[in-house]
């Protein structure tokens, strides 16, 4: 191919990726079609298959292209910054900055991430490497901070990185999906306070309650199994009915649609969590309450791997979840965290300047990222998972307590 033709081919591929980014962001993978993308790029449908294997392949490369652009701009912002604290602050600031300065572009990026991260095929695709390259920037910053003795030497870099990215993800969701906040940049200082509190070098599975003889319980159990095996989009009501040993029409007695069935799945666990709040509040010490609360959420969701997969891939990364009634149940349970924080502040055990909402997002984001790695990559051993949970409990506690020595005593007594 001549140099001129190579340039033309590269430009055409770029146009295709741009068109795909817009269409996939608007409609998602399932509802998008090649004709829409070809029309947007002003080319014939068949041309797309000269560059990409199929629609899914195009989606993954569309995200990779977007991430490459973001990585390039981030590196420009980081040029000339030498110390790890300033680098980390600039990377966090940049995430918030693009949320507020270019909301439409950021929304496209987040929509593409939703689509790709909830698709298991993405993690074995070349496009996933773009995401790994981007997250490695933060890993390198954290390692630099450890090497220069600015950050604690005992931190788990992957865990802390996932906590920070998880917090930033939750900030974006608060901005774009639930519309809880209008902008994210005002949160920068509070975010840095939380993150640096974790990093600074200072001394120092529930049993299923469903009765198999109950049709509705059987339907929910079958839905979890089928959605986990096939994914929400590919699963059919007929398959769920067969697995539940009921007629397909019976499902519609309890649920209006497949979407209604999906979002009904976590209701039982949210109710169990709410009912368990008394167990948390029987503990007198706010520090121990906080640690118990964090462990309780993890053990509840990790008690059933199929449920965890469905919750993460089909519910948590589903934009419709954030406008569904069950999201209010989710937030209602998580609001317990704010009560614990306020009690700790009132008793002088927690820092008075902790932003409760941001700490909640840090926790939820860390939970989502950790659990996602366990579900998708499927490499972690149970003992390693439990150790990561304990590490997270320690880091989150470290972020809020005033007296590090008191926290150390609690940790040593297996608090």
mmCIF file of C-alpha atoms in Angstrom:
data_model
loop_
_atom_site.group_PDB
_atom_site.id
_atom_site.type_symbol
_atom_site.label_atom_id
_atom_site.label_comp_id
_atom_site.label_asym_id
_atom_site.label_seq_id
_atom_site.Cartn_x
_atom_site.Cartn_y
_atom_site.Cartn_z
ATOM 1 C CA UNK A 1 0.000 0.000 0.000
ATOM 2 C CA UNK A 2 1.379 3.400 -0.961
ATOM 3 C CA UNK A 3 2.038 6.017 1.741
ATOM 4 C CA UNK A 4 -0.916 8.046 0.491
ATOM 5 C CA UNK A 5 -3.258 5.070 0.695
ATOM 6 C CA UNK A 6 -1.989 4.244 4.172
ATOM 7 C CA UNK A 7 -2.886 7.740 5.322
ATOM 8 C CA UNK A 8 -6.336 7.454 3.747
ATOM 9 C CA UNK A 9 -6.917 4.089 5.421
ATOM 10 C CA UNK A 10 -5.796 5.442 8.796
ATOM 11 C CA UNK A 11 -8.091 8.461 8.450
ATOM 12 C CA UNK A 12 -11.020 6.258 7.481
ATOM 13 C CA UNK A 13 -10.429 4.000 10.490
ATOM 14 C CA UNK A 14 -10.302 7.070 12.727
ATOM 15 C CA UNK A 15 -13.601 8.332 11.301
ATOM 16 C CA UNK A 16 -15.162 4.933 11.946
ATOM 17 C CA UNK A 17 -13.988 4.930 15.550
ATOM 18 C CA UNK A 18 -15.363 8.432 16.144
ATOM 19 C CA UNK A 19 -18.725 7.498 14.655
ATOM 20 C CA UNK A 20 -18.793 4.286 16.700
ATOM 21 C CA UNK A 21 -18.015 6.160 19.920
ATOM 22 C CA UNK A 22 -21.011 8.419 19.439
ATOM 23 C CA UNK A 23 -23.432 5.664 18.415
ATOM 24 C CA UNK A 24 -22.363 3.191 21.121
ATOM 25 C CA UNK A 25 -22.581 5.944 23.736
ATOM 26 C CA UNK A 26 -26.124 6.798 22.702
ATOM 27 C CA UNK A 27 -27.515 3.309 22.143
ATOM 28 C CA UNK A 28 -25.193 0.766 23.740
ATOM 29 C CA UNK A 29 -23.769 -2.308 22.036
ATOM 30 C CA UNK A 30 -27.009 -4.284 21.779
ATOM 31 C CA UNK A 31 -29.167 -1.543 20.266
ATOM 32 C CA UNK A 32 -26.522 -0.105 17.934
ATOM 33 C CA UNK A 33 -26.102 -1.423 14.413
ATOM 34 C CA UNK A 34 -23.391 -1.287 11.813
ATOM 35 C CA UNK A 35 -25.575 0.674 9.381
ATOM 36 C CA UNK A 36 -25.926 3.561 11.860
ATOM 37 C CA UNK A 37 -22.177 3.705 12.358
ATOM 38 C CA UNK A 38 -21.431 3.473 8.626
ATOM 39 C CA UNK A 39 -23.933 6.225 7.900
ATOM 40 C CA UNK A 40 -22.395 8.430 10.585
ATOM 41 C CA UNK A 41 -18.921 7.843 9.113
ATOM 42 C CA UNK A 42 -20.256 8.374 5.573
ATOM 43 C CA UNK A 43 -19.056 5.022 4.239
ATOM 44 C CA UNK A 44 -20.606 1.767 3.036
ATOM 45 C CA UNK A 45 -21.471 -0.877 5.647
ATOM 46 C CA UNK A 46 -19.118 -3.430 4.137
ATOM 47 C CA UNK A 47 -16.094 -1.148 4.573
ATOM 48 C CA UNK A 48 -16.318 -1.511 8.345
ATOM 49 C CA UNK A 49 -15.481 -5.201 8.090
ATOM 50 C CA UNK A 50 -12.198 -4.323 6.390
ATOM 51 C CA UNK A 51 -11.091 -2.832 9.694
ATOM 52 C CA UNK A 52 -13.029 -4.673 12.413
ATOM 53 C CA UNK A 53 -14.185 -8.263 12.882
ATOM 54 C CA UNK A 54 -17.637 -7.403 14.215
ATOM 55 C CA UNK A 55 -19.617 -4.867 16.208
ATOM 56 C CA UNK A 56 -18.096 -5.950 19.524
ATOM 57 C CA UNK A 57 -14.566 -5.683 18.134
ATOM 58 C CA UNK A 58 -15.385 -2.152 16.980
ATOM 59 C CA UNK A 59 -16.724 -1.224 20.433
ATOM 60 C CA UNK A 60 -13.556 -2.364 22.205
ATOM 61 C CA UNK A 61 -11.314 -0.463 19.791
ATOM 62 C CA UNK A 62 -13.584 2.589 20.072
ATOM 63 C CA UNK A 63 -12.921 2.685 23.814
ATOM 64 C CA UNK A 64 -9.200 2.086 23.280
ATOM 65 C CA UNK A 65 -9.062 5.024 20.874
ATOM 66 C CA UNK A 66 -10.809 7.251 23.419
ATOM 67 C CA UNK A 67 -8.503 6.125 26.204
ATOM 68 C CA UNK A 68 -5.429 6.771 24.067
ATOM 69 C CA UNK A 69 -6.592 10.359 23.600
ATOM 70 C CA UNK A 70 -7.190 10.801 27.325
ATOM 71 C CA UNK A 71 -3.815 9.229 28.156
ATOM 72 C CA UNK A 72 -2.026 11.554 25.755
ATOM 73 C CA UNK A 73 -3.656 14.635 27.270
ATOM 74 C CA UNK A 74 -3.031 13.437 30.836
ATOM 75 C CA UNK A 75 0.668 12.935 30.117
ATOM 76 C CA UNK A 76 0.782 16.489 28.781
ATOM 77 C CA UNK A 77 -0.663 17.727 32.081
ATOM 78 C CA UNK A 78 1.890 15.683 34.025
ATOM 79 C CA UNK A 79 4.913 17.002 32.114
ATOM 80 C CA UNK A 80 7.299 18.925 34.336
ATOM 81 C CA UNK A 81 5.743 17.623 37.572
ATOM 82 C CA UNK A 82 8.338 15.684 39.511
ATOM 83 C CA UNK A 83 7.067 14.856 42.994
ATOM 84 C CA UNK A 84 4.557 11.967 43.374
ATOM 85 C CA UNK A 85 2.055 13.884 45.528
ATOM 86 C CA UNK A 86 1.674 16.606 42.901
ATOM 87 C CA UNK A 87 1.494 13.992 40.134
ATOM 88 C CA UNK A 88 -1.235 12.078 41.930
ATOM 89 C CA UNK A 89 -3.113 15.299 42.643
ATOM 90 C CA UNK A 90 -2.886 16.355 39.006
ATOM 91 C CA UNK A 91 -4.188 12.972 37.790
ATOM 92 C CA UNK A 92 -7.153 13.143 40.170
ATOM 93 C CA UNK A 93 -7.760 16.794 39.260
ATOM 94 C CA UNK A 94 -7.660 15.911 35.561
ATOM 95 C CA UNK A 95 -10.405 13.304 35.992
ATOM 96 C CA UNK A 96 -12.637 15.846 37.714
ATOM 97 C CA UNK A 97 -11.656 18.553 35.234
ATOM 98 C CA UNK A 98 -12.789 16.602 32.164
ATOM 99 C CA UNK A 99 -16.046 15.738 33.948
ATOM 100 C CA UNK A 100 -16.868 19.424 34.258
ATOM 101 C CA UNK A 101 -15.104 21.029 31.279
ATOM 102 C CA UNK A 102 -16.143 18.508 28.624
ATOM 103 C CA UNK A 103 -19.183 16.713 30.056
ATOM 104 C CA UNK A 104 -20.348 15.381 26.701
ATOM 105 C CA UNK A 105 -16.941 13.916 25.823
ATOM 106 C CA UNK A 106 -16.577 12.476 29.310
ATOM 107 C CA UNK A 107 -20.069 11.027 29.168
ATOM 108 C CA UNK A 108 -19.125 9.244 25.932
ATOM 109 C CA UNK A 109 -15.998 7.836 27.600
ATOM 110 C CA UNK A 110 -17.942 6.680 30.658
ATOM 111 C CA UNK A 111 -20.674 5.133 28.495
ATOM 112 C CA UNK A 112 -18.061 3.193 26.541
ATOM 113 C CA UNK A 113 -16.435 2.045 29.783
ATOM 114 C CA UNK A 114 -19.831 0.858 31.022
ATOM 115 C CA UNK A 115 -20.340 -1.173 27.865
ATOM 116 C CA UNK A 116 -16.851 -2.668 27.809
ATOM 117 C CA UNK A 117 -16.300 -3.348 31.499
ATOM 118 C CA UNK A 118 -19.561 -5.284 31.709
ATOM 119 C CA UNK A 119 -18.500 -7.497 28.774
ATOM 120 C CA UNK A 120 -16.219 -10.362 29.749
ATOM 121 C CA UNK A 121 -14.752 -10.595 26.222
ATOM 122 C CA UNK A 122 -13.240 -7.137 26.665
ATOM 123 C CA UNK A 123 -10.661 -8.426 29.159
ATOM 124 C CA UNK A 124 -9.040 -10.719 26.565
ATOM 125 C CA UNK A 125 -9.232 -8.159 23.741
ATOM 126 C CA UNK A 126 -6.385 -5.939 22.579
ATOM 127 C CA UNK A 127 -8.490 -2.896 23.454
ATOM 128 C CA UNK A 128 -8.194 -3.799 27.158
ATOM 129 C CA UNK A 129 -4.484 -3.013 26.992
ATOM 130 C CA UNK A 130 -5.297 0.674 26.532
ATOM 131 C CA UNK A 131 -7.104 0.627 29.867
ATOM 132 C CA UNK A 132 -4.188 -1.178 31.498
ATOM 133 C CA UNK A 133 -1.731 1.392 30.127
ATOM 134 C CA UNK A 134 -3.832 4.179 31.539
ATOM 135 C CA UNK A 135 -4.211 2.674 35.005
ATOM 136 C CA UNK A 136 -0.477 1.915 35.068
ATOM 137 C CA UNK A 137 0.200 5.648 35.133
ATOM 138 C CA UNK A 138 -1.319 5.806 38.602
ATOM 139 C CA UNK A 139 0.445 2.610 39.684
ATOM 140 C CA UNK A 140 3.764 4.161 38.668
ATOM 141 C CA UNK A 141 2.972 7.332 40.614
ATOM 142 C CA UNK A 142 2.158 5.319 43.724
ATOM 143 C CA UNK A 143 5.346 3.263 43.342
ATOM 144 C CA UNK A 144 7.366 6.465 42.976
ATOM 145 C CA UNK A 145 5.815 7.771 46.181
ATOM 146 C CA UNK A 146 6.800 4.572 47.999
ATOM 147 C CA UNK A 147 10.325 4.666 46.592
ATOM 148 C CA UNK A 148 10.769 8.270 47.670
ATOM 149 C CA UNK A 149 9.309 7.477 51.110
ATOM 150 C CA UNK A 150 6.472 9.933 50.582
ATOM 151 C CA UNK A 151 3.808 7.215 50.633
ATOM 152 C CA UNK A 152 3.546 4.346 53.095
ATOM 153 C CA UNK A 153 5.752 1.402 52.173
ATOM 154 C CA UNK A 154 3.153 -1.165 53.274
ATOM 155 C CA UNK A 155 0.347 -0.154 50.907
ATOM 156 C CA UNK A 156 -1.003 -2.563 48.301
ATOM 157 C CA UNK A 157 -0.596 -0.529 45.100
ATOM 158 C CA UNK A 158 -3.282 -2.378 43.138
ATOM 159 C CA UNK A 159 -5.752 -2.025 45.995
ATOM 160 C CA UNK A 160 -5.102 1.703 46.500
ATOM 161 C CA UNK A 161 -5.224 2.337 42.756
ATOM 162 C CA UNK A 162 -8.588 0.571 42.563
ATOM 163 C CA UNK A 163 -9.846 2.573 45.536
ATOM 164 C CA UNK A 164 -8.946 5.872 43.864
ATOM 165 C CA UNK A 165 -10.306 4.934 40.435
ATOM 166 C CA UNK A 166 -13.384 3.540 42.133
ATOM 167 C CA UNK A 167 -13.952 6.846 43.921
ATOM 168 C CA UNK A 168 -13.522 8.758 40.660
ATOM 169 C CA UNK A 169 -15.978 6.402 38.945
ATOM 170 C CA UNK A 170 -18.544 7.032 41.658
ATOM 171 C CA UNK A 171 -17.988 10.787 41.299
ATOM 172 C CA UNK A 172 -18.758 10.508 37.582
ATOM 173 C CA UNK A 173 -21.871 8.456 38.316
ATOM 174 C CA UNK A 174 -22.981 11.092 40.834
ATOM 175 C CA UNK A 175 -22.480 13.727 38.143
ATOM 176 C CA UNK A 176 -23.894 12.007 35.055
ATOM 177 C CA UNK A 177 -26.144 9.112 36.082
ATOM 178 C CA UNK A 178 -27.847 9.885 39.394
ATOM 179 C CA UNK A 179 -27.232 13.666 38.945
ATOM 180 C CA UNK A 180 -26.594 13.951 42.666
ATOM 181 C CA UNK A 181 -24.093 16.758 42.021
ATOM 182 C CA UNK A 182 -23.692 19.375 39.281
ATOM 183 C CA UNK A 183 -19.886 19.410 39.167
ATOM 184 C CA UNK A 184 -17.013 17.378 40.548
ATOM 185 C CA UNK A 185 -14.080 19.805 40.723
ATOM 186 C CA UNK A 186 -15.289 21.357 44.002
ATOM 187 C CA UNK A 187 -14.665 17.941 45.585
ATOM 188 C CA UNK A 188 -10.973 17.946 44.701
ATOM 189 C CA UNK A 189 -9.596 19.114 48.053
ATOM 190 C CA UNK A 190 -11.765 16.713 50.043
ATOM 191 C CA UNK A 191 -10.766 13.842 47.749
ATOM 192 C CA UNK A 192 -7.094 14.640 48.228
ATOM 193 C CA UNK A 193 -7.576 14.792 51.993
ATOM 194 C CA UNK A 194 -9.031 11.270 51.915
ATOM 195 C CA UNK A 195 -6.408 9.852 49.574
ATOM 196 C CA UNK A 196 -3.419 11.410 51.314
ATOM 197 C CA UNK A 197 -4.752 10.291 54.694
ATOM 198 C CA UNK A 198 -4.489 6.738 53.369
ATOM 199 C CA UNK A 199 -1.087 7.170 51.745
ATOM 200 C CA UNK A 200 0.782 9.481 54.116
ATOM 201 C CA UNK A 201 3.791 8.049 55.941
ATOM 202 C CA UNK A 202 2.616 8.442 59.528
ATOM 203 C CA UNK A 203 3.804 6.177 62.372
ATOM 204 C CA UNK A 204 1.724 3.849 63.337
ATOM 205 C CA UNK A 205 -21.509 -14.863 52.924
ATOM 206 C CA UNK A 206 -24.925 -14.979 53.615
ATOM 207 C CA UNK A 207 -27.114 -18.032 53.196
ATOM 208 C CA UNK A 208 -29.912 -17.808 50.655
ATOM 209 C CA UNK A 209 -33.243 -17.229 52.428
ATOM 210 C CA UNK A 210 -35.344 -18.197 49.445
ATOM 211 C CA UNK A 211 -37.560 -21.214 49.852
ATOM 212 C CA UNK A 212 -37.234 -23.425 46.780
ATOM 213 C CA UNK A 213 -40.916 -24.324 47.049
ATOM 214 C CA UNK A 214 -41.869 -20.658 46.556
ATOM 215 C CA UNK A 215 -42.340 -19.836 42.863
ATOM 216 C CA UNK A 216 -41.155 -16.254 43.123
ATOM 217 C CA UNK A 217 -38.035 -17.315 45.025
ATOM 218 C CA UNK A 218 -37.341 -20.011 42.419
ATOM 219 C CA UNK A 219 -37.711 -17.469 39.625
ATOM 220 C CA UNK A 220 -35.249 -15.085 41.281
ATOM 221 C CA UNK A 221 -32.765 -17.884 41.910
ATOM 222 C CA UNK A 222 -33.080 -19.084 38.314
ATOM 223 C CA UNK A 223 -32.706 -15.530 36.992
ATOM 224 C CA UNK A 224 -29.428 -15.119 38.884
ATOM 225 C CA UNK A 225 -28.137 -18.388 37.437
ATOM 226 C CA UNK A 226 -29.190 -17.673 33.829
ATOM 227 C CA UNK A 227 -28.085 -14.012 33.859
ATOM 228 C CA UNK A 228 -24.713 -15.053 35.310
ATOM 229 C CA UNK A 229 -24.153 -17.756 32.699
ATOM 230 C CA UNK A 230 -25.441 -15.949 29.603
ATOM 231 C CA UNK A 231 -25.485 -12.259 30.508
ATOM 232 C CA UNK A 232 -28.622 -10.153 30.804
ATOM 233 C CA UNK A 233 -28.897 -9.240 27.119
ATOM 234 C CA UNK A 234 -28.568 -12.823 25.837
ATOM 235 C CA UNK A 235 -30.786 -14.444 28.469
ATOM 236 C CA UNK A 236 -34.464 -15.067 27.713
ATOM 237 C CA UNK A 237 -37.486 -15.297 29.960
ATOM 238 C CA UNK A 238 -38.140 -18.774 28.540
ATOM 239 C CA UNK A 239 -34.728 -19.970 29.759
ATOM 240 C CA UNK A 240 -35.363 -18.514 33.206
ATOM 241 C CA UNK A 241 -38.796 -20.150 33.347
ATOM 242 C CA UNK A 242 -37.268 -23.501 32.400
ATOM 243 C CA UNK A 243 -34.560 -23.192 35.068
ATOM 244 C CA UNK A 244 -37.209 -22.252 37.659
ATOM 245 C CA UNK A 245 -39.504 -25.069 36.518
ATOM 246 C CA UNK A 246 -42.440 -22.701 35.983
ATOM 247 C CA UNK A 247 -44.433 -21.626 32.940
ATOM 248 C CA UNK A 248 -43.039 -18.542 31.204
ATOM 249 C CA UNK A 249 -46.327 -16.718 31.823
ATOM 250 C CA UNK A 250 -45.911 -17.283 35.571
ATOM 251 C CA UNK A 251 -42.913 -14.948 35.620
ATOM 252 C CA UNK A 252 -45.114 -12.082 34.422
ATOM 253 C CA UNK A 253 -47.396 -12.561 37.415
ATOM 254 C CA UNK A 254 -44.534 -11.303 39.571
ATOM 255 C CA UNK A 255 -42.504 -9.119 37.193
ATOM 256 C CA UNK A 256 -43.609 -6.783 34.421
ATOM 257 C CA UNK A 257 -40.529 -7.296 32.246
ATOM 258 C CA UNK A 258 -37.049 -8.787 32.111
ATOM 259 C CA UNK A 259 -35.687 -5.449 33.337
ATOM 260 C CA UNK A 260 -38.059 -5.479 36.311
ATOM 261 C CA UNK A 261 -36.902 -9.016 37.126
ATOM 262 C CA UNK A 262 -33.226 -7.986 36.916
ATOM 263 C CA UNK A 263 -33.582 -5.074 39.319
ATOM 264 C CA UNK A 264 -35.638 -7.185 41.729
ATOM 265 C CA UNK A 265 -32.693 -9.551 42.250
ATOM 266 C CA UNK A 266 -30.767 -7.424 44.790
ATOM 267 C CA UNK A 267 -33.865 -6.351 46.761
ATOM 268 C CA UNK A 268 -33.684 -9.342 49.113
ATOM 269 C CA UNK A 269 -30.049 -8.685 49.939
ATOM 270 C CA UNK A 270 -30.612 -4.968 50.435
ATOM 271 C CA UNK A 271 -33.436 -5.819 52.836
ATOM 272 C CA UNK A 272 -31.184 -8.242 54.702
ATOM 273 C CA UNK A 273 -28.514 -5.550 54.931
ATOM 274 C CA UNK A 274 -30.999 -3.004 56.280
ATOM 275 C CA UNK A 275 -32.226 -5.530 58.830
ATOM 276 C CA UNK A 276 -28.608 -6.091 59.869
ATOM 277 C CA UNK A 277 -28.040 -2.447 60.763
ATOM 278 C CA UNK A 278 -29.004 -3.151 64.387
ATOM 279 C CA UNK A 279 -26.123 -5.608 64.551
ATOM 280 C CA UNK A 280 -23.764 -2.831 63.455
ATOM 281 C CA UNK A 281 -25.139 -0.268 65.894
ATOM 282 C CA UNK A 282 -24.964 -2.618 68.884
ATOM 283 C CA UNK A 283 -21.230 -1.901 68.764
ATOM 284 C CA UNK A 284 -20.357 1.159 70.853
ATOM 285 C CA UNK A 285 -17.105 2.249 69.190
ATOM 286 C CA UNK A 286 -17.610 4.151 65.871
ATOM 287 C CA UNK A 287 -14.277 2.856 64.571
ATOM 288 C CA UNK A 288 -15.381 -0.740 65.110
ATOM 289 C CA UNK A 289 -18.812 0.065 63.644
ATOM 290 C CA UNK A 290 -17.161 1.355 60.493
ATOM 291 C CA UNK A 291 -14.999 -1.730 60.143
ATOM 292 C CA UNK A 292 -17.964 -4.038 60.772
ATOM 293 C CA UNK A 293 -20.059 -2.179 58.196
ATOM 294 C CA UNK A 294 -17.404 -2.556 55.475
ATOM 295 C CA UNK A 295 -16.941 -6.270 56.135
ATOM 296 C CA UNK A 296 -20.692 -6.831 56.207
ATOM 297 C CA UNK A 297 -21.204 -5.413 52.714
ATOM 298 C CA UNK A 298 -18.399 -7.513 51.250
ATOM 299 C CA UNK A 299 -19.461 -10.781 52.853
ATOM 300 C CA UNK A 300 -23.099 -10.235 51.884
ATOM 301 C CA UNK A 301 -22.329 -9.676 48.222
ATOM 302 C CA UNK A 302 -19.594 -12.298 47.988
ATOM 303 C CA UNK A 303 -21.762 -15.045 49.464
ATOM 304 C CA UNK A 304 -22.987 -16.011 45.998
ATOM 305 C CA UNK A 305 -20.602 -15.656 43.059
ATOM 306 C CA UNK A 306 -23.396 -15.763 40.474
ATOM 307 C CA UNK A 307 -25.227 -12.967 42.267
ATOM 308 C CA UNK A 308 -22.042 -10.896 42.497
ATOM 309 C CA UNK A 309 -21.436 -11.308 38.755
ATOM 310 C CA UNK A 310 -25.002 -10.253 37.902
ATOM 311 C CA UNK A 311 -24.927 -7.315 40.316
ATOM 312 C CA UNK A 312 -21.637 -5.976 38.974
ATOM 313 C CA UNK A 313 -21.989 -6.620 35.243
ATOM 314 C CA UNK A 314 -25.720 -6.256 34.677
ATOM 315 C CA UNK A 315 -26.918 -3.993 37.498
ATOM 316 C CA UNK A 316 -24.108 -1.783 38.864
ATOM 317 C CA UNK A 317 -22.785 -1.030 35.363
ATOM 318 C CA UNK A 318 -26.275 -0.493 33.970
ATOM 319 C CA UNK A 319 -27.273 3.162 33.641
ATOM 320 C CA UNK A 320 -30.932 2.262 34.229
ATOM 321 C CA UNK A 321 -30.074 1.060 37.726
ATOM 322 C CA UNK A 322 -29.433 4.638 38.864
ATOM 323 C CA UNK A 323 -32.963 5.743 38.025
ATOM 324 C CA UNK A 324 -34.655 2.569 39.291
ATOM 325 C CA UNK A 325 -36.520 2.262 42.629
ATOM 326 C CA UNK A 326 -34.036 -0.341 43.854
ATOM 327 C CA UNK A 327 -31.211 2.241 43.669
ATOM 328 C CA UNK A 328 -32.952 4.089 46.503
ATOM 329 C CA UNK A 329 -32.814 0.896 48.573
ATOM 330 C CA UNK A 330 -29.108 0.638 47.812
ATOM 331 C CA UNK A 331 -28.427 4.212 48.898
ATOM 332 C CA UNK A 332 -30.685 3.776 51.941
ATOM 333 C CA UNK A 333 -28.427 1.021 53.201
ATOM 334 C CA UNK A 334 -25.226 2.874 52.379
ATOM 335 C CA UNK A 335 -26.552 5.920 54.260
ATOM 336 C CA UNK A 336 -25.796 3.981 57.457
ATOM 337 C CA UNK A 337 -22.193 4.848 56.718
ATOM 338 C CA UNK A 338 -22.913 8.565 57.096
ATOM 339 C CA UNK A 339 -24.477 7.989 60.518
ATOM 340 C CA UNK A 340 -21.361 6.121 61.624
ATOM 341 C CA UNK A 341 -19.115 8.909 60.356
ATOM 342 C CA UNK A 342 -21.184 11.594 62.085
ATOM 343 C CA UNK A 343 -21.087 9.671 65.368
ATOM 344 C CA UNK A 344 -17.330 9.320 65.057
ATOM 345 C CA UNK A 345 -16.941 13.039 64.393
ATOM 346 C CA UNK A 346 -19.197 13.974 67.323
ATOM 347 C CA UNK A 347 -17.090 11.833 69.650
ATOM 348 C CA UNK A 348 -13.835 13.250 68.330
ATOM 349 C CA UNK A 349 -12.668 9.926 66.921
ATOM 350 C CA UNK A 350 -13.024 10.831 63.237
ATOM 351 C CA UNK A 351 -11.676 13.890 61.452
ATOM 352 C CA UNK A 352 -14.284 16.656 61.404
ATOM 353 C CA UNK A 353 -13.453 17.679 57.814
ATOM 354 C CA UNK A 354 -14.231 14.284 56.236
ATOM 355 C CA UNK A 355 -16.726 14.693 53.388
ATOM 356 C CA UNK A 356 -19.245 11.899 54.050
ATOM 357 C CA UNK A 357 -20.421 11.582 50.437
ATOM 358 C CA UNK A 358 -16.883 11.367 49.092
ATOM 359 C CA UNK A 359 -15.911 8.758 51.659
ATOM 360 C CA UNK A 360 -19.003 6.775 50.666
ATOM 361 C CA UNK A 361 -17.923 6.983 47.013
ATOM 362 C CA UNK A 362 -14.374 5.959 47.908
ATOM 363 C CA UNK A 363 -15.723 2.880 49.681
ATOM 364 C CA UNK A 364 -18.268 1.921 47.003
ATOM 365 C CA UNK A 365 -15.775 2.516 44.207
ATOM 366 C CA UNK A 366 -13.139 0.379 45.912
ATOM 367 C CA UNK A 367 -15.693 -2.381 46.483
ATOM 368 C CA UNK A 368 -16.789 -2.318 42.827
ATOM 369 C CA UNK A 369 -13.258 -2.396 41.413
ATOM 370 C CA UNK A 370 -12.056 -5.141 43.737
ATOM 371 C CA UNK A 371 -15.091 -7.329 43.189
ATOM 372 C CA UNK A 372 -14.916 -6.747 39.431
ATOM 373 C CA UNK A 373 -11.355 -8.056 39.336
ATOM 374 C CA UNK A 374 -12.379 -11.155 41.273
ATOM 375 C CA UNK A 375 -15.365 -11.830 39.014
ATOM 376 C CA UNK A 376 -13.825 -11.054 35.616
ATOM 377 C CA UNK A 377 -10.198 -12.089 36.008
ATOM 378 C CA UNK A 378 -11.116 -15.013 38.283
ATOM 379 C CA UNK A 379 -7.566 -15.367 39.585
ATOM 380 C CA UNK A 380 -7.855 -14.483 43.249
ATOM 381 C CA UNK A 381 -7.877 -17.223 45.869
ATOM 382 C CA UNK A 382 -10.369 -16.883 48.749
ATOM 383 C CA UNK A 383 -7.561 -16.266 51.231
ATOM 384 C CA UNK A 384 -6.166 -13.481 49.030
ATOM 385 C CA UNK A 385 -9.635 -11.960 48.679
ATOM 386 C CA UNK A 386 -10.104 -11.913 52.433
ATOM 387 C CA UNK A 387 -6.686 -10.325 52.881
ATOM 388 C CA UNK A 388 -7.587 -7.615 50.364
ATOM 389 C CA UNK A 389 -10.796 -6.923 52.268
ATOM 390 C CA UNK A 390 -8.869 -6.587 55.527
ATOM 391 C CA UNK A 391 -6.342 -4.310 53.811
ATOM 392 C CA UNK A 392 -9.210 -2.170 52.536
ATOM 393 C CA UNK A 393 -10.822 -2.047 55.992
ATOM 394 C CA UNK A 394 -7.511 -0.849 57.404
ATOM 395 C CA UNK A 395 -6.934 1.791 54.719
ATOM 396 C CA UNK A 396 -10.462 3.203 54.941
ATOM 397 C CA UNK A 397 -10.206 3.352 58.727
ATOM 398 C CA UNK A 398 -6.818 5.048 58.418
ATOM 399 C CA UNK A 399 -8.414 7.727 56.223
ATOM 400 C CA UNK A 400 -10.871 8.923 58.859
ATOM 401 C CA UNK A 401 -9.491 8.331 62.348
ATOM 402 C CA UNK A 402 -7.842 11.060 64.385
ATOM 403 C CA UNK A 403 -5.834 8.816 66.703
ATOM 404 C CA UNK A 404 -3.735 6.376 64.649
ATOM 405 C CA UNK A 405 -2.496 4.675 67.820
ATOM 406 C CA UNK A 406 -6.050 3.847 68.876
ATOM 407 C CA UNK A 407 -6.686 2.365 65.433
ATOM 408 C CA UNK A 408 -3.529 0.274 65.703
ATOM 409 C CA UNK A 409 -4.705 -1.121 69.038
ATOM 410 C CA UNK A 410 -8.062 -2.065 67.480
ATOM 411 C CA UNK A 411 -6.362 -3.740 64.520
ATOM 412 C CA UNK A 412 -4.029 -5.675 66.801
ATOM 413 C CA UNK A 413 -7.029 -6.892 68.786
ATOM 414 C CA UNK A 414 -8.700 -7.979 65.501
ATOM 415 C CA UNK A 415 -11.282 -5.175 65.725
#
